[in-house]
Short mmCIF file of C-alpha atoms and ligand atoms in Angstrom, two decimals:
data_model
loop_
_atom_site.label_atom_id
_atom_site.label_comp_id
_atom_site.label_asym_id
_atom_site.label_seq_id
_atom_site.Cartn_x
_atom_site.Cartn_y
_atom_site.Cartn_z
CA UNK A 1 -68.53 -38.31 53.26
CA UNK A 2 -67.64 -36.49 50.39
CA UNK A 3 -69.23 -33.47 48.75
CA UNK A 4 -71.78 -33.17 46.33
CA UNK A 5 -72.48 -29.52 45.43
CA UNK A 6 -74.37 -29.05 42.53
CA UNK A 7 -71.85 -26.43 40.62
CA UNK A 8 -69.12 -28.26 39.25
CA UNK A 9 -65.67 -27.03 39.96
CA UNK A 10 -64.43 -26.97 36.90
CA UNK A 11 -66.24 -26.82 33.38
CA UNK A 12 -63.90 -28.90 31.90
CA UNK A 13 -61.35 -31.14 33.18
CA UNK A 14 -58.25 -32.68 30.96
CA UNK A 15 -56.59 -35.90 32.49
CA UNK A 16 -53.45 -36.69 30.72
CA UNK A 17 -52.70 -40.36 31.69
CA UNK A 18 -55.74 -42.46 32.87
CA UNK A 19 -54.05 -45.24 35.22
CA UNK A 20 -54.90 -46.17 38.63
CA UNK A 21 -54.28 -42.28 39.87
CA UNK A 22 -56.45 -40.61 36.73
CA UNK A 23 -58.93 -43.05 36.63
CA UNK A 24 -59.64 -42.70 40.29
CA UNK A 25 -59.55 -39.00 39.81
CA UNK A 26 -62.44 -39.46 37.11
CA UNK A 27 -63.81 -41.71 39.05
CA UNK A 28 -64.48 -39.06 41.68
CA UNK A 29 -65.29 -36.31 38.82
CA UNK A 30 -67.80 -38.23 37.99
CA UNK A 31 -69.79 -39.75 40.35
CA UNK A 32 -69.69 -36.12 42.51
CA UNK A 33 -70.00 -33.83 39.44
CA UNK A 34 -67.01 -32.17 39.81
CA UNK A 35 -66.91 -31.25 36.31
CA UNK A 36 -69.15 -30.84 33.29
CA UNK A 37 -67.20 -32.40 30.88
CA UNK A 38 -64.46 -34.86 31.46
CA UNK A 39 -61.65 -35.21 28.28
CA UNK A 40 -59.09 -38.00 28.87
CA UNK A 41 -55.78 -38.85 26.50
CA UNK A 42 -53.49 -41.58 27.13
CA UNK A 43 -50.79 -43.69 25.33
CA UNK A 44 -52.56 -46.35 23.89
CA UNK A 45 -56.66 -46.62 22.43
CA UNK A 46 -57.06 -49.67 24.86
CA UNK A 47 -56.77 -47.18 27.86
CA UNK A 48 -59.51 -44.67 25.99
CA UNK A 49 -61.89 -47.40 25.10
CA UNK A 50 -61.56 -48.47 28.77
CA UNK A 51 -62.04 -45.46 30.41
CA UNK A 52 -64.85 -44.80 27.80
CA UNK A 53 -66.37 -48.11 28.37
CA UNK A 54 -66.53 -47.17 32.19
CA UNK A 55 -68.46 -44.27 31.76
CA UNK A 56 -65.63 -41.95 32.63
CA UNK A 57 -64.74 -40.17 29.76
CA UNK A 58 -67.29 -37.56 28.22
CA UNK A 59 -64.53 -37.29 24.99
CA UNK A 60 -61.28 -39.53 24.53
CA UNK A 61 -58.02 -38.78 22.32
CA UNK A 62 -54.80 -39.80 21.55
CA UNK A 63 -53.64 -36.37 20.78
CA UNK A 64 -52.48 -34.56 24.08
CA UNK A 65 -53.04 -31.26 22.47
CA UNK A 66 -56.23 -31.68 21.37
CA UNK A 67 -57.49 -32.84 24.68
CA UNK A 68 -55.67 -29.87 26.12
CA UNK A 69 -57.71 -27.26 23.88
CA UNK A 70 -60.03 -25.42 25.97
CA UNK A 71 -59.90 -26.91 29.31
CA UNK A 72 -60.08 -25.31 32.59
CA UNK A 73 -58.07 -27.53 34.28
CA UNK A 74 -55.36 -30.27 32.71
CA UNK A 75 -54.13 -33.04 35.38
CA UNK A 76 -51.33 -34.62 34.27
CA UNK A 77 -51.16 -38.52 35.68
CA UNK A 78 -48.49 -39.92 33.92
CA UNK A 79 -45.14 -41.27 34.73
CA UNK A 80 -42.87 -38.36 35.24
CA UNK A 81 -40.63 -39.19 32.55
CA UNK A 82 -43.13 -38.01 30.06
CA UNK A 83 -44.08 -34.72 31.29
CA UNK A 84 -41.59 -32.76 29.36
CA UNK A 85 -42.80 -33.83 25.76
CA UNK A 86 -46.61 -33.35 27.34
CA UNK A 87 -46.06 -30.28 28.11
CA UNK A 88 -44.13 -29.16 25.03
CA UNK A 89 -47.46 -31.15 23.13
CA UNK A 90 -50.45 -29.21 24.98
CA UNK A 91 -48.24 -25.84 25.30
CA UNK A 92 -49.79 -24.48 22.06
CA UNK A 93 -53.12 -25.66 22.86
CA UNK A 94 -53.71 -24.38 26.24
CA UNK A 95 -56.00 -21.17 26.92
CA UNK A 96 -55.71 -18.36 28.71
CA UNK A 97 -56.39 -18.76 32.84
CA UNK A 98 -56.01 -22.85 32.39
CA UNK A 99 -54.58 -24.24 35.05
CA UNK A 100 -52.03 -27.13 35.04
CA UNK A 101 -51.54 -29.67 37.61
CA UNK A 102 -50.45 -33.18 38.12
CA UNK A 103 -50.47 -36.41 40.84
CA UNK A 104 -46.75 -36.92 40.50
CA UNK A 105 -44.72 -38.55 43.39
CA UNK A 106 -41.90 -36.09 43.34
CA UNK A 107 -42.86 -32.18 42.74
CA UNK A 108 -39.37 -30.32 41.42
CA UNK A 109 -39.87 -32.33 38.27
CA UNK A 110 -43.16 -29.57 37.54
CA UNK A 111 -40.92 -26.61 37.44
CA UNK A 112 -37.85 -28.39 35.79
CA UNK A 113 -39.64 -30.31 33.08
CA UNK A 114 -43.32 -28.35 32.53
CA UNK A 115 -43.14 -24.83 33.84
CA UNK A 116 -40.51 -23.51 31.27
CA UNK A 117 -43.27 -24.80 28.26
CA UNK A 118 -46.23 -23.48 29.51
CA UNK A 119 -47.51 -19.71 28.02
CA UNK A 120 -47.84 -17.04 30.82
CA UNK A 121 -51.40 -16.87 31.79
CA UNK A 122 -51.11 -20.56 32.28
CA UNK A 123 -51.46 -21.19 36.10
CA UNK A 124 -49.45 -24.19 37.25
CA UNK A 125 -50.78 -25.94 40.55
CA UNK A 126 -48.46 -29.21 41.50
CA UNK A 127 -50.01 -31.72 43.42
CA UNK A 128 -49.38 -35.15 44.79
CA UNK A 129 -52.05 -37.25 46.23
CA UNK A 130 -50.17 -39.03 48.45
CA UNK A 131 -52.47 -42.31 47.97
CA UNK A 132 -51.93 -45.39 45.86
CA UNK A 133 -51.58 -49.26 45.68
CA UNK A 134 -49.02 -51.25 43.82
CA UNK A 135 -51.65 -51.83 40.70
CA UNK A 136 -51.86 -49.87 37.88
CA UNK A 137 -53.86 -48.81 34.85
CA UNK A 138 -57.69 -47.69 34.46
CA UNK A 139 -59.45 -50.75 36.10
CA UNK A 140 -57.10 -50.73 39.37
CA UNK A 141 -58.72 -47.18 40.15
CA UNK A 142 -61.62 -46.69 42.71
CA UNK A 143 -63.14 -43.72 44.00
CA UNK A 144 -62.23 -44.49 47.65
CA UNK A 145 -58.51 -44.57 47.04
CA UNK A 146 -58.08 -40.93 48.51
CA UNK A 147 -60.24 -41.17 51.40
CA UNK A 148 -58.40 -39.74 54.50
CA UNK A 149 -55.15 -39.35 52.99
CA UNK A 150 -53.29 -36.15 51.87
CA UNK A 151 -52.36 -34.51 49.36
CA UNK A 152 -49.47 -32.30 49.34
CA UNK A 153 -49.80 -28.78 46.91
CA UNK A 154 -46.28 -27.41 46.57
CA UNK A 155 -47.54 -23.69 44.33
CA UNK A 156 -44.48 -21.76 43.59
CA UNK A 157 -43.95 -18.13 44.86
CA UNK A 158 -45.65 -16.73 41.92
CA UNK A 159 -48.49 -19.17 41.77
CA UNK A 160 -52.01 -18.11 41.20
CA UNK A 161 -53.93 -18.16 44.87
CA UNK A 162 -57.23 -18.87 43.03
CA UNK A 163 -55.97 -21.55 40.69
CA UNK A 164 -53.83 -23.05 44.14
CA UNK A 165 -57.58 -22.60 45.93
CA UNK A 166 -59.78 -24.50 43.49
CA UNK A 167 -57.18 -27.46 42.65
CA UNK A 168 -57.20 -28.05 46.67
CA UNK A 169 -60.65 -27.82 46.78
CA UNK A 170 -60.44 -30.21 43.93
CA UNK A 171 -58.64 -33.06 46.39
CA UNK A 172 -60.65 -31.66 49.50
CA UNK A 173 -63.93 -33.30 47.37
CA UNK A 174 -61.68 -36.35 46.83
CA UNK A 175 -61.87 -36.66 50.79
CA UNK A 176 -58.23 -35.70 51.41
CA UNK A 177 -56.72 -33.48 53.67
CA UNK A 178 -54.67 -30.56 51.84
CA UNK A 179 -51.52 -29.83 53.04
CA UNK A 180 -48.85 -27.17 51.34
CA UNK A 181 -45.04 -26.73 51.25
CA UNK A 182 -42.11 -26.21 48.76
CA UNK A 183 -41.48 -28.91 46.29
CA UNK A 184 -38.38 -29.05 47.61
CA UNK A 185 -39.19 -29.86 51.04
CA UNK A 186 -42.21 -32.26 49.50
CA UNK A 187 -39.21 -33.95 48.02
CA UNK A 188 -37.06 -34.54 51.03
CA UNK A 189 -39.79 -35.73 52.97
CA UNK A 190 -40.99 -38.61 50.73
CA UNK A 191 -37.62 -39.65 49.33
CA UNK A 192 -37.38 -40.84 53.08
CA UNK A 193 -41.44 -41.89 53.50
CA UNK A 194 -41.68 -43.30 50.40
CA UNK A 195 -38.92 -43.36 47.58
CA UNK A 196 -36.72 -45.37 49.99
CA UNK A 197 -38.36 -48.21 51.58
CA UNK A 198 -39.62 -48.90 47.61
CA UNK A 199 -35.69 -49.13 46.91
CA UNK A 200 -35.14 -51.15 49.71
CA UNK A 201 -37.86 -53.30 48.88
CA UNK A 202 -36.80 -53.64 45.27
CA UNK A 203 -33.09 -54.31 46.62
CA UNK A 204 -34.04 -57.08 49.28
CA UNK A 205 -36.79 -59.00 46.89
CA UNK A 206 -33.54 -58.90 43.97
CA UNK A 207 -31.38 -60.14 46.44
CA UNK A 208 -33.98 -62.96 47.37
CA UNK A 209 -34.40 -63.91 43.64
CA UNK A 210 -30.70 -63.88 42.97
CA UNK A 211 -30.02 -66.95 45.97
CA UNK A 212 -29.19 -69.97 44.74
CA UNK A 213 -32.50 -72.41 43.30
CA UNK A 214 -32.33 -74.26 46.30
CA UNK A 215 -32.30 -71.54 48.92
CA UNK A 216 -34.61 -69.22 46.89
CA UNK A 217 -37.53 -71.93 47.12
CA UNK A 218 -37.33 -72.17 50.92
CA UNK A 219 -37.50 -68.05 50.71
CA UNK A 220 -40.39 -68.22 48.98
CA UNK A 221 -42.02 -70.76 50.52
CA UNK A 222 -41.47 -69.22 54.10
CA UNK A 223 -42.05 -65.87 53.25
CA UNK A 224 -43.87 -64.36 56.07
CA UNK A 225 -45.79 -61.19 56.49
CA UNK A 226 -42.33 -59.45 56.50
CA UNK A 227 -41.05 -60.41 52.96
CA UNK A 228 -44.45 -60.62 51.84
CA UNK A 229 -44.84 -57.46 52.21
CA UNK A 230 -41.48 -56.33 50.40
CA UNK A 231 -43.03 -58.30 47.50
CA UNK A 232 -45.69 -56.15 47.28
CA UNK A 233 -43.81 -53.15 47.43
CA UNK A 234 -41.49 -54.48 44.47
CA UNK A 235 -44.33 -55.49 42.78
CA UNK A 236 -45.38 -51.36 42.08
CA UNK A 237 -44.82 -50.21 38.22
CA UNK A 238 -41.57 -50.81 36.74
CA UNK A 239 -41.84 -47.78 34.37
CA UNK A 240 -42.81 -45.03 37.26
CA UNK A 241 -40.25 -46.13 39.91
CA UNK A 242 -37.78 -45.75 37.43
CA UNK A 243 -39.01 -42.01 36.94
CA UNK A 244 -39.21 -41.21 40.87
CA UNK A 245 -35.42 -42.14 41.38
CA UNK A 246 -34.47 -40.46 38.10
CA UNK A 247 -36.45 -37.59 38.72
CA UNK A 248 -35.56 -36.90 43.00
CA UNK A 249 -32.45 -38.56 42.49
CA UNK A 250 -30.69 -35.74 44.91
CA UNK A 251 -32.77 -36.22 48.12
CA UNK A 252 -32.91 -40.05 47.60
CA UNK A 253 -28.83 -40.11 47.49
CA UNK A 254 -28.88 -37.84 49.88
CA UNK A 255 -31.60 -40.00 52.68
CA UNK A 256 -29.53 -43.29 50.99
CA UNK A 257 -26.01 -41.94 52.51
CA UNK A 258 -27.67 -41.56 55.94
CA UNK A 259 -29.63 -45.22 56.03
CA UNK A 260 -26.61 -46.94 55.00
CA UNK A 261 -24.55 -45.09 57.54
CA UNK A 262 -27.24 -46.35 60.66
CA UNK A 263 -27.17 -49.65 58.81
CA UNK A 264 -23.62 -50.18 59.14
CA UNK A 265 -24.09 -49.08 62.97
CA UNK A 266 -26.35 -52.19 62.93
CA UNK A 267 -24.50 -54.10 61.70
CA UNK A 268 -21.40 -53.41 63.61
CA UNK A 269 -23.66 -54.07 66.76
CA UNK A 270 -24.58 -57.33 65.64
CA UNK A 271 -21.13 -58.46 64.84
CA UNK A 272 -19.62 -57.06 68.25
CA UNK A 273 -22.78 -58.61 69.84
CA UNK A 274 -23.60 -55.37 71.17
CA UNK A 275 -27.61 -56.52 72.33
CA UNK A 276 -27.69 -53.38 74.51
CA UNK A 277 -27.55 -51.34 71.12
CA UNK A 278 -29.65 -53.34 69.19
CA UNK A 279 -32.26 -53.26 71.90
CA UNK A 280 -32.27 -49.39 72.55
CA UNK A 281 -32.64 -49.10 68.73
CA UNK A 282 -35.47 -51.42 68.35
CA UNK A 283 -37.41 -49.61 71.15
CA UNK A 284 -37.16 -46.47 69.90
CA UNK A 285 -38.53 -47.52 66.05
CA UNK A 286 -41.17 -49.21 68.21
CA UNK A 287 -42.80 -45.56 69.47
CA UNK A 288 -42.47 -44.80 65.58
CA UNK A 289 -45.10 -46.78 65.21
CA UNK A 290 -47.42 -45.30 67.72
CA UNK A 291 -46.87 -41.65 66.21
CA UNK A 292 -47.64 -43.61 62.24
CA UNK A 293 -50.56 -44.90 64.08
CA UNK A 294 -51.81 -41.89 65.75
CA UNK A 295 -51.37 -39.99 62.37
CA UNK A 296 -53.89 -42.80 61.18
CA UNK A 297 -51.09 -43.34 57.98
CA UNK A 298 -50.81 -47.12 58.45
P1 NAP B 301 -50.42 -46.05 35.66
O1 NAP B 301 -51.55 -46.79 36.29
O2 NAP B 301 -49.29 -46.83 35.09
O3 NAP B 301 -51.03 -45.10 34.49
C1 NAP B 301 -50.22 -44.26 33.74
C2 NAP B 301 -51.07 -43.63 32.65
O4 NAP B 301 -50.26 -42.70 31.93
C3 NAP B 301 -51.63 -44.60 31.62
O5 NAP B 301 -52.95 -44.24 31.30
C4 NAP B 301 -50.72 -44.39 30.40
O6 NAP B 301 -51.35 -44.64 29.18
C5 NAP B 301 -50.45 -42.91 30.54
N1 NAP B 301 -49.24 -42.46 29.84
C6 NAP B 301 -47.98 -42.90 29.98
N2 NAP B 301 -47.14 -42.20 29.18
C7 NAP B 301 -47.93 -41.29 28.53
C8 NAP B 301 -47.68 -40.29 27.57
N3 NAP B 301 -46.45 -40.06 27.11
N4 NAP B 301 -48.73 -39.55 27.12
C9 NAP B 301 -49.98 -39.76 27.56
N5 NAP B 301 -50.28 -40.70 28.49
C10 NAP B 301 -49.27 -41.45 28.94
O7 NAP B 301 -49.76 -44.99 36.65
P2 NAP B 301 -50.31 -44.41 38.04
O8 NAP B 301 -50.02 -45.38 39.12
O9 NAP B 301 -51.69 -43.89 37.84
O10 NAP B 301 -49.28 -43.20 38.25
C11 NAP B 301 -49.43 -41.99 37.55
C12 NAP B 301 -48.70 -40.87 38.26
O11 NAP B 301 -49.22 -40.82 39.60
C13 NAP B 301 -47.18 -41.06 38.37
O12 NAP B 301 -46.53 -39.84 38.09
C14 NAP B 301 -46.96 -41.44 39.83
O13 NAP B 301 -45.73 -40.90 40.31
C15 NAP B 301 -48.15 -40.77 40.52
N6 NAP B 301 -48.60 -41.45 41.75
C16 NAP B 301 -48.73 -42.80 41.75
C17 NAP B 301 -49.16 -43.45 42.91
C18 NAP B 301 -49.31 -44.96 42.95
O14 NAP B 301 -49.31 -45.54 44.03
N7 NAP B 301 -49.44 -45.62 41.82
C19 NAP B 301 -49.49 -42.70 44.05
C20 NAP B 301 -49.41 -41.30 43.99
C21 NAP B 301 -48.96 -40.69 42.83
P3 NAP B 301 -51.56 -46.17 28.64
O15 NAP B 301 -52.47 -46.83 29.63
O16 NAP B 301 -52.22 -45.98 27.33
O17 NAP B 301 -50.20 -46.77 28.59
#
């Protein structure tokens, strides 16, 4: 269940970027009252009048700075590729003890691309709810979306232990567990969880496409749970995937070099006919399973 003290958390929230990830956030915000006052700034009016329209938004803008002005806490849920000029926008704005923090899917990109902008007295908190589906934008968000997941804090030496305290109790309300490490490590763990299997999914559903007419409608047509579910994978947002391998492009080489290494194993077993190999591999992704299971991540 989650939480529903009756002091807010924070007096006023910021969320920069109101997609599936922000407008689940508010979502939560608001029906818990885990703020007084919810501001939200996006790219485009449409988003504001949505979110606005949903009873989410207590003030909406188009100027980042403005929304920044006075908040306790800014939560930036944007694609990564525009945190730089968001945080060069708000820098100005921000006040003293704020703290800034973000759902991003990779975590260096907070002290390459926003740390250097923000004042001192700023606290900077990064964060990565480690939850999401492959739609996007203020109507694919629900409240539930975090529910038993986690979400991964990765505070920097010098971060504030209050400001790291209250944005995990922030994602503790949001039903997660908190877990924290380096953004570093953060980064090398889901370029193999995560960043990967989306590239492989993106690579294998191309590859489909790019069959000849005749071949490609029998694909389709057959596609079983298997390829089905690389379509759905392929299917996530063009303009954030982009960011994720731009952004953590070092660990992703780096987990890339190993897969296609073991796939070239595989394949060499198949073409030698070496069963014995492909069998002893097979069984032991099999207890991978079990441990995904156990971790209840399926
Ligand atoms: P989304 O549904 O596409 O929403 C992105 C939001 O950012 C939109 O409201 C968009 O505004 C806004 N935006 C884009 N550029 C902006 C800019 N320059 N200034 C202000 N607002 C801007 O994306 P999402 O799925 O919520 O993902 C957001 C972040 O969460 C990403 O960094 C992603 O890595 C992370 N994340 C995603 C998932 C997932 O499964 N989707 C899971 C965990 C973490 P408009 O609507 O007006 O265009």
């Amino acid at each position: 269940m989650t939480g529903s003290q009756p002091t807010p958390l924070f007096e006023r929230i910021t969320l920069i970027g109101t997609g599936l990830i922000g407008s689940s956030l508010a979502r939560v915000v608001r029906r818990d009252g885990l703020a007084g006052h919810i501001t939200v700034t996006a790219r485009s009016q449409a988003t504001l009048d949505t979110m606005t329209d949903l009873g989410l938004a207590d003030a909406a803008t188009l100027d980042a700075a403005e929304a920044a002005r006075n908040a306790d806490l800014v939560v930036l849920c944007t694609p990564l590729g525009a945190y730089e000029g968001i945080a060069r926008t708000i820098a100005p704005a921000l006040k003293p003890g704020a703290i800034v923090s973000d759902v991003g899917s990779c975590k260096n990109v907070m002290f390459t691309d926003v740390a250097p902008h923000l004042p001192s007295g700023v606290h900077m908190v990064p964060a990565h709810p480690v939850a999401g589906t492959e739609h996007s934008g203020p109507e694919a968000g629900f409240a539930e979306l975090f529910e038993g997941r986690w979400c991964i804090l990765t505070p920097g030496p010098d971060s504030n232990e209050d400001a790291v305290a209250r944005v995990a109790e922030l994602w503790r309300r949001c039903a997660m567990d908190v877990e924290i490490m380096t953004a570093d490590h953060h980064d090398q763990v889901l370029a193999i969880t995560s960043h990967l299997p989306h590239l492989i999914a993106y690579s294998i559903v191309g590859t489909a496409n790019d069959l000849e007419d005749d071949l490609k409608k029998e694909v389709f047509k057959f596609s079983a749970s298997g390829f089905r579910d690389f379509t759905r994978i392929a299917a996530s947002d063009p303009v954030m995937w982009r960011d994720i391998f731009l952004k953590n492009s070092d660990a992703v080489l780096d987990v890339l070099g190993r897969f296609t290494e073991d796939l070239t194993s595989l394949q060499r077993a198949i073409r030698r006919g070496e069963g014995d190999k492909l069998e002893d591999h097979f069984t032991r992704t099999r207890a991978i399973r079990r441990g995904v299971l156990d971790a209840k991540q399926e």
